[in-house]
Amino acid sequence: MGERVAVVSGGGTGIGAAVARVLATDGFDVLVVGRREDVLKAAADRISWDLARPGAVRPVVADLTDPEQLTRVVEAVGDRPVDAVVNNAGGYLGGDSGTLAGVAAQWRANLDANVLTAVLLTEALRPRLRRPGGRVVLVSSIAAQRGGGGPYSAAKAALHGWAYDLAAQLGPEQITVNVVSPGYVTDTEFFGDRMTPEGHAKRVAATLVGRAGTPDDIAEAVRYLAGPAAGYVTGQVLGVNGGSVLGR
Ligand SMILES: NC(=O)c1ccc[n+]([C@@H]2O[C@H](COP(=O)([O-])OP(=O)(O)OC[C@H]3O[C@@H](n4cnc5c(N)ncnc54)[C@H](OP(=O)(O)O)[C@@H]3O)[C@@H](O)[C@H]2O)c1
């Protein structure tokens, strides 16, 4: 058994799976949470096998927009303190914005997927966070800082304001709360079939380093913030975007 426990939402795919891998490599026991059991189990088995540490990563199936399903996460944690909660689940949800009902549905869906998932997971585990030393990381998006995603941008921006409050509330207990804001990252399910060669080229050209990000680029930032070296860093937004947005 590892000495530390991490919970990573959306840990079955993309950025979340990369985060689960680096944290498990650092010795955390990692719970990956998502809605699809087969996807979670495959990721958990793959990482645990690669590290030759059976059970290093374990799946928990839960829709984090549903308060009732959070009990599954709390039960899986058991009575161990939680060292790091990585709120990575989310995504862009499209919809029909031709009617007000459609607008309302799309906004609710984006707020649910990107804000409520993080709020409910963090609140469910808040009493279990290690004191002192717990870590909360929120994965937002460059879209929060420069727009471009409508309700998705707004939902991710909401995480920033909430992170500042949470950092103030938990700081006296030596628990840090920070945001990682990724730029364009490939090799995830995020874009589905929405990406075109032109869209890809435009996003790469917007970086200063001339390439797309990888899930590992983001995971390394989360690794730092979730680790012991970052104890004096809280209430911050760390952009990991190849220089697409500067200095904020
Ligand atoms: N890729 C990019 O360019 C990019 C850029 C900026 C920010 N981001 C953000 O980075 C995070 C990870 O995205 P990604 O690129 O790795 O895409 P991804 O592969 O689609 O990952 C999203 C994960 O969230 C999980 N999830 C979604 N809704 C959930 C819910 N209600 N309950 C539990 N789990 C849920 C999904 O699993 P299930 O479907 O099985 O539930 C999936 O594993 C997201 O928050 C995304 O907005 C991505």
XYZ file of C-alpha atoms and ligand atoms in Angstrom:
296
model
C 0.000 0.000 0.000
C 1.229 3.518 -0.837
C 1.665 6.078 1.915
C -0.463 8.663 0.163
C -3.891 8.633 -1.470
C -4.974 10.616 -4.523
C -8.366 10.838 -6.183
C -8.348 11.835 -9.864
C -11.626 12.554 -11.620
C -11.758 11.688 -15.297
C -8.737 9.500 -14.669
C -9.641 6.892 -17.275
C -8.632 8.952 -20.307
C -6.405 11.729 -21.590
C -5.025 14.183 -19.066
C -6.581 12.386 -16.094
C -4.972 9.068 -17.002
C -1.595 10.808 -17.364
C -2.090 12.393 -13.934
C -2.992 9.017 -12.432
C 0.195 7.551 -13.912
C 2.583 10.200 -12.551
C 0.988 10.179 -9.103
C 1.067 6.377 -8.943
C 4.716 6.547 -10.039
C 5.347 8.888 -7.101
C 3.900 6.287 -4.741
C 0.321 7.482 -4.366
C -2.496 4.968 -4.276
C -4.767 6.487 -6.900
C -8.529 6.233 -7.298
C -9.680 7.148 -10.797
C -13.298 8.275 -11.054
C -15.486 8.413 -14.147
C -18.729 7.141 -15.601
C -17.434 4.324 -17.846
C -16.325 1.270 -15.933
C -14.517 -0.441 -18.831
C -12.472 2.662 -19.639
C -11.505 3.242 -16.005
C -10.629 -0.373 -15.399
C -8.467 -0.570 -18.516
C -6.506 2.538 -17.480
C -6.143 1.392 -13.876
C -4.966 -2.090 -14.893
C -2.542 -0.716 -17.491
C -0.844 1.713 -15.102
C -0.731 -0.732 -12.189
C 0.760 -3.397 -14.476
C 3.362 -1.019 -15.905
C 4.449 -0.037 -12.396
C 4.381 -3.652 -11.210
C 2.255 -2.478 -8.293
C -1.096 -4.314 -8.264
C -3.919 -2.037 -7.119
C -1.802 1.118 -7.418
C -4.656 2.607 -9.450
C -8.242 1.565 -8.751
C -11.444 2.509 -10.588
C -14.512 4.088 -8.999
C -17.538 4.404 -11.258
C -19.545 7.540 -10.522
C -21.240 10.365 -12.356
C -19.862 13.276 -10.380
C -22.779 15.530 -11.282
C -25.040 13.327 -9.137
C -24.622 14.000 -5.398
C -25.861 10.514 -4.512
C -23.074 8.831 -6.470
C -20.380 10.592 -4.453
C -20.865 8.032 -1.681
C -19.112 5.530 -3.951
C -15.976 7.649 -3.898
C -16.125 8.231 -0.159
C -16.600 4.493 0.451
C -13.690 3.610 -1.833
C -11.422 5.976 0.110
C -12.404 4.271 3.351
C -10.832 5.650 6.477
C -7.552 6.765 4.867
C -6.761 10.481 4.659
C -6.792 11.928 1.153
C -3.557 13.663 0.197
C -4.604 14.994 -3.192
C -7.870 15.575 -5.024
C -7.402 16.296 -8.713
C -10.577 17.662 -10.264
C -9.960 16.951 -13.915
C -13.336 15.634 -15.154
C -15.099 17.878 -17.623
C -15.376 18.831 -21.231
C -17.085 20.988 -23.804
C -20.750 20.144 -24.248
C -22.406 21.401 -27.381
C -26.115 21.913 -27.859
C -28.867 23.646 -29.741
C -28.637 27.345 -28.971
C -31.505 28.219 -31.317
C -34.030 28.380 -28.504
C -33.850 29.709 -24.959
C -34.588 26.219 -23.699
C -31.621 24.983 -25.717
C -29.399 27.746 -24.351
C -30.426 26.887 -20.799
C -29.774 23.182 -21.374
C -26.322 23.785 -22.833
C -25.272 26.150 -20.060
C -26.551 23.778 -17.374
C -24.733 20.866 -19.017
C -21.423 22.743 -19.153
C -21.736 24.038 -15.601
C -22.659 20.554 -14.363
C -19.798 18.825 -16.183
C -17.067 21.327 -15.344
C -18.080 23.024 -12.098
C -20.420 20.725 -10.222
C -18.206 17.675 -10.745
C -15.325 19.509 -9.061
C -17.419 21.069 -6.311
C -19.158 17.829 -5.347
C -15.990 15.723 -5.369
C -14.055 18.277 -3.348
C -16.870 18.811 -0.844
C -17.377 15.059 -0.451
C -13.683 14.582 0.337
C -13.127 17.828 2.223
C -13.461 16.226 5.675
C -11.009 13.516 4.575
C -8.261 15.830 3.275
C -4.957 15.375 5.048
C -4.375 18.089 7.624
C -1.781 19.465 7.321
C -0.604 18.846 3.770
C -3.688 18.129 1.665
C -3.799 19.276 -1.944
C -6.699 20.270 -4.173
C -6.031 20.797 -7.878
C -8.617 22.021 -10.360
C -8.143 21.557 -14.091
C -9.654 24.504 -15.942
C -8.791 25.656 -19.467
C -7.136 28.365 -21.475
C -10.716 29.058 -22.569
C -11.333 30.486 -19.081
C -8.647 33.106 -19.717
C -9.236 34.042 -23.322
C -12.781 32.831 -24.132
C -13.633 30.900 -27.231
C -15.895 28.250 -25.734
C -19.077 30.079 -24.710
C -20.590 28.317 -21.699
C -17.524 26.075 -21.442
C -15.258 29.123 -21.037
C -17.583 30.556 -18.429
C -17.800 27.288 -16.529
C -14.024 26.891 -16.418
C -13.617 30.519 -15.326
C -15.983 29.803 -12.432
C -13.440 27.317 -11.120
C -10.895 30.120 -10.722
C -13.096 32.222 -8.453
C -14.078 29.214 -6.413
C -10.438 28.139 -6.066
C -9.535 31.507 -4.520
C -12.251 31.120 -1.866
C -11.380 27.510 -1.151
C -7.691 28.383 -0.843
C -8.588 31.016 1.762
C -10.801 28.585 3.676
C -8.322 25.718 3.718
C -5.057 27.650 3.978
C -5.058 27.798 7.790
C -5.118 23.985 7.764
C -2.077 23.915 5.457
C -4.150 22.592 2.558
C -3.406 24.187 -0.803
C -5.823 24.793 -3.664
C -4.566 25.580 -7.153
C -5.731 25.603 -10.743
C -3.923 24.137 -13.737
C -5.128 25.741 -16.943
C -4.200 23.663 -20.000
C -3.877 25.019 -23.513
C -4.376 22.834 -26.563
C -3.752 19.177 -25.702
C -3.998 16.263 -28.129
C -4.318 12.515 -27.460
C -7.424 12.869 -25.318
C -11.125 12.404 -25.980
C -11.777 16.124 -25.542
C -12.246 17.143 -29.162
C -13.929 13.947 -30.332
C -14.611 14.467 -34.034
C -14.644 18.268 -33.739
C -10.974 18.842 -34.626
C -9.931 19.641 -38.212
C -6.400 19.891 -39.651
C -6.941 23.669 -39.898
C -8.105 23.887 -36.289
C -5.084 21.919 -35.162
C -2.662 24.082 -37.168
C -4.245 27.282 -35.835
C -3.889 26.169 -32.229
C -0.287 25.054 -32.704
C 0.545 28.357 -34.421
C -0.884 30.226 -31.402
C 1.761 28.723 -29.126
C 5.257 30.141 -28.730
C 6.831 26.689 -28.793
C 5.237 25.532 -32.025
C 3.593 22.347 -30.840
C 0.453 20.936 -29.270
C 0.495 19.946 -25.618
C 0.448 16.360 -24.423
C -1.387 14.889 -21.449
C 2.034 14.461 -19.816
C 2.716 18.207 -20.081
C -0.341 18.840 -17.924
C 0.261 15.897 -15.614
C 3.716 17.213 -14.690
C 2.205 20.496 -13.534
C -0.369 18.627 -11.461
C 2.398 16.418 -10.067
C 4.233 19.483 -8.776
C 1.163 21.082 -7.229
C 0.046 17.785 -5.651
C 3.465 17.117 -4.183
C 5.307 18.231 -1.046
C 7.447 20.841 -2.868
C 4.433 23.090 -3.539
C 3.346 23.743 0.052
C 3.791 27.525 -0.286
C 1.835 27.747 -3.545
C -1.894 28.271 -3.129
C -4.690 30.183 -4.814
C -2.753 30.243 -8.104
C -3.619 29.568 -11.726
C -0.810 27.821 -13.580
C -1.124 28.085 -17.345
C 0.339 25.130 -19.251
C -0.269 26.293 -22.772
C 2.989 26.614 -24.714
C 2.793 30.377 -24.372
C -0.591 30.778 -26.053
C -1.674 33.069 -23.203
C 1.010 35.031 -21.403
C 1.384 35.761 -17.731
C -2.071 35.071 -16.334
N -7.663 18.509 -24.339
C -7.578 19.827 -24.265
O -7.121 20.498 -25.227
C -7.995 20.544 -23.007
C -7.687 21.911 -22.924
C -8.046 22.616 -21.779
C -8.693 21.971 -20.757
N -9.004 20.649 -20.864
C -9.689 20.034 -19.705
O -8.922 18.959 -19.236
C -9.774 18.012 -18.574
C -9.464 16.621 -19.112
O -9.818 16.604 -20.494
P -9.140 15.667 -21.595
O -8.603 16.540 -22.635
O -8.260 14.653 -20.951
O -10.450 14.992 -22.220
P -11.187 13.618 -21.955
O -10.309 12.503 -22.411
O -12.538 13.756 -22.596
O -11.347 13.521 -20.372
C -12.492 13.934 -19.659
C -12.757 12.903 -18.585
O -13.784 13.370 -17.710
C -14.632 12.297 -17.389
N -15.947 12.846 -17.038
C -16.674 13.711 -17.785
N -17.853 13.979 -17.191
C -17.844 13.265 -16.026
C -18.800 13.110 -14.984
N -19.995 13.714 -15.001
N -18.477 12.316 -13.929
C -17.279 11.679 -13.901
N -16.353 11.782 -14.871
C -16.634 12.559 -15.924
C -14.650 11.420 -18.644
O -14.923 10.059 -18.365
P -16.395 9.396 -18.555
O -16.919 9.896 -19.866
O -16.143 7.934 -18.529
O -17.186 9.867 -17.376
C -13.218 11.570 -19.147
O -12.381 10.548 -18.610
C -11.213 18.480 -18.861
O -11.704 19.147 -17.726
C -11.043 19.441 -20.029
O -12.071 20.404 -20.060
C -8.661 19.919 -21.961
